[in-house]
mmCIF file of C-alpha atoms in Angstrom:
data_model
loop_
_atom_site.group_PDB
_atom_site.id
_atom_site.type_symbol
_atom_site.label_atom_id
_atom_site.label_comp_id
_atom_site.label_asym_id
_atom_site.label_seq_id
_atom_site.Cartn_x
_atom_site.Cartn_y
_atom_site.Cartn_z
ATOM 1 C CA UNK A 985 41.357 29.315 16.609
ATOM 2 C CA UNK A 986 39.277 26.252 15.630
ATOM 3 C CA UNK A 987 35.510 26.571 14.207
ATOM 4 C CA UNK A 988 32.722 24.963 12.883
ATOM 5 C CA UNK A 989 31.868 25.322 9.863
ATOM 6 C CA UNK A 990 29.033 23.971 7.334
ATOM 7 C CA UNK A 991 30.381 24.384 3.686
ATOM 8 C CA UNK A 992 27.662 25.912 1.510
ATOM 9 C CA UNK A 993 27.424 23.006 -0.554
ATOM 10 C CA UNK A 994 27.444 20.630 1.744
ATOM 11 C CA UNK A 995 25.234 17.920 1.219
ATOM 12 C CA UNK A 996 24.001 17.149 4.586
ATOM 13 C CA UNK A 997 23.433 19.900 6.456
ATOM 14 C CA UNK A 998 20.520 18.730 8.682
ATOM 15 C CA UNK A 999 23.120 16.049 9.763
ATOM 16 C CA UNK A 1000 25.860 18.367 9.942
ATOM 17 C CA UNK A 1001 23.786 20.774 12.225
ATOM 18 C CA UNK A 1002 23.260 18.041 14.395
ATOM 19 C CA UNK A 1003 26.859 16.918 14.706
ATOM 20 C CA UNK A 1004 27.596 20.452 15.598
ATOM 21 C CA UNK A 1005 24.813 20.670 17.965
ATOM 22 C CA UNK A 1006 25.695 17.152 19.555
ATOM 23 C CA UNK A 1007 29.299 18.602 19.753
ATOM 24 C CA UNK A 1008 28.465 21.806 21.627
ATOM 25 C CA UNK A 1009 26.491 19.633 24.776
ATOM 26 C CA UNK A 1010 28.620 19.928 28.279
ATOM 27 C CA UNK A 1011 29.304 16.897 28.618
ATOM 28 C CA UNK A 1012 30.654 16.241 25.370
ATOM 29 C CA UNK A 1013 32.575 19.701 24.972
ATOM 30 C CA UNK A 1014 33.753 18.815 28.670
ATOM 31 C CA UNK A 1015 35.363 15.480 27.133
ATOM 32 C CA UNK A 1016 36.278 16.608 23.985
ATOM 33 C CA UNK A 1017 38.542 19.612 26.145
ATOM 34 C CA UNK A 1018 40.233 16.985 28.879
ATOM 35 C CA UNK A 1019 40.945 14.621 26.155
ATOM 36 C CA UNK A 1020 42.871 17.016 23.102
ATOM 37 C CA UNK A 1021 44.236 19.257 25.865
ATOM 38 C CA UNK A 1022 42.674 22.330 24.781
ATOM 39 C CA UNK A 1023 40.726 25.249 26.843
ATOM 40 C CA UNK A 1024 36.503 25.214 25.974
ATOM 41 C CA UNK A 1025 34.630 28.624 25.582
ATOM 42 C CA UNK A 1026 31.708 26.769 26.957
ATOM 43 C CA UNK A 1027 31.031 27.851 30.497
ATOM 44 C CA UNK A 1028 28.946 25.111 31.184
ATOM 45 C CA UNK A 1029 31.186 22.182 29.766
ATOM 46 C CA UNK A 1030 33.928 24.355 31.685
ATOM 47 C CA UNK A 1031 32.178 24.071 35.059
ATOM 48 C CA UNK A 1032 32.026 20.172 34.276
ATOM 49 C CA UNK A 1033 35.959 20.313 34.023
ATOM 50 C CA UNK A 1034 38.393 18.788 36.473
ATOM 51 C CA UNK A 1035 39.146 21.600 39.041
ATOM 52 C CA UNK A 1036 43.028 20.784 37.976
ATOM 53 C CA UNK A 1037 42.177 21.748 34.160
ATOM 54 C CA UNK A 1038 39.501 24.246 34.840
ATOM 55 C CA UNK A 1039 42.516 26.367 37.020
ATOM 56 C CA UNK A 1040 45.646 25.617 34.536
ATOM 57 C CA UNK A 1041 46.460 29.052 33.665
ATOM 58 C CA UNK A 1042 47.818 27.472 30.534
ATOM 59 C CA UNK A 1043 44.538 26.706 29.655
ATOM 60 C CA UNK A 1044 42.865 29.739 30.803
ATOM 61 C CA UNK A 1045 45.153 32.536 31.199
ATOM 62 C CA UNK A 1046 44.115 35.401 33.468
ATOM 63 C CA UNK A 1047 42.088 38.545 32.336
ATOM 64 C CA UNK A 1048 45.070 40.350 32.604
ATOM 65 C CA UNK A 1049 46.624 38.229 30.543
ATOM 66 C CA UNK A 1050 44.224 38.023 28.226
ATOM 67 C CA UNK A 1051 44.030 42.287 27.928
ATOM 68 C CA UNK A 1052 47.788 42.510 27.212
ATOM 69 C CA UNK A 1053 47.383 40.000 24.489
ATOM 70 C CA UNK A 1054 47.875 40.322 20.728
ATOM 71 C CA UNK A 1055 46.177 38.611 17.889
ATOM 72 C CA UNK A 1056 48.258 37.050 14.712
ATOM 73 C CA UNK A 1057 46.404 37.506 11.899
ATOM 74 C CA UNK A 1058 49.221 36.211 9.768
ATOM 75 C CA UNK A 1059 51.945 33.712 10.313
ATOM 76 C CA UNK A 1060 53.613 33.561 7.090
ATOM 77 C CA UNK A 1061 55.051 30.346 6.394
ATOM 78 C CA UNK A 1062 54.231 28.545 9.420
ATOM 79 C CA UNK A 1063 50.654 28.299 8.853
ATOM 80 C CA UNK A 1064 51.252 24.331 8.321
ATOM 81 C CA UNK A 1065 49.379 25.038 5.386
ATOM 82 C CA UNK A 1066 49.784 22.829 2.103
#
């Protein structure tokens, strides 16, 4: 899962906010999802999708899918982190 996040001391939050904000439009989130690949949450940068992407099952598996899911909480040492 990826998130964003505002440190607590982070210097700029005002700009920071606004990044996020700027990030979260449809039309960005809708480019920033057909160009790294990955699925959006955002309905409404969804909708703006290429039908081809918006329907990839990869992308956005099923309900039923979904519902027999599992979340990893842990992945031991293949986190990837240093």
């Amino acid at each position: 899962m990826d998130n964003l996040a505002i440190p607590a001391n982070a210097k700029n939050k005002a700009g920071a906010l606004k990044l996020i904000n700027f990030l979260l439009h449809p039309d960005v989130t809708a480019k920033v999802a057909e160009t790294i690949g990955y699925p959006t949450p955002n309905l409404a940068a969804k909708a703006l999708l290429p039908k081809a992407v918006a329907n990839d099952a990869s992308l956005y598996p099923p309900d039923e899918v979904i519902k027999n899911g599992e979340w990893q909480n842990d992945v031991g040492d293949d986190s990837g982190a240093v």
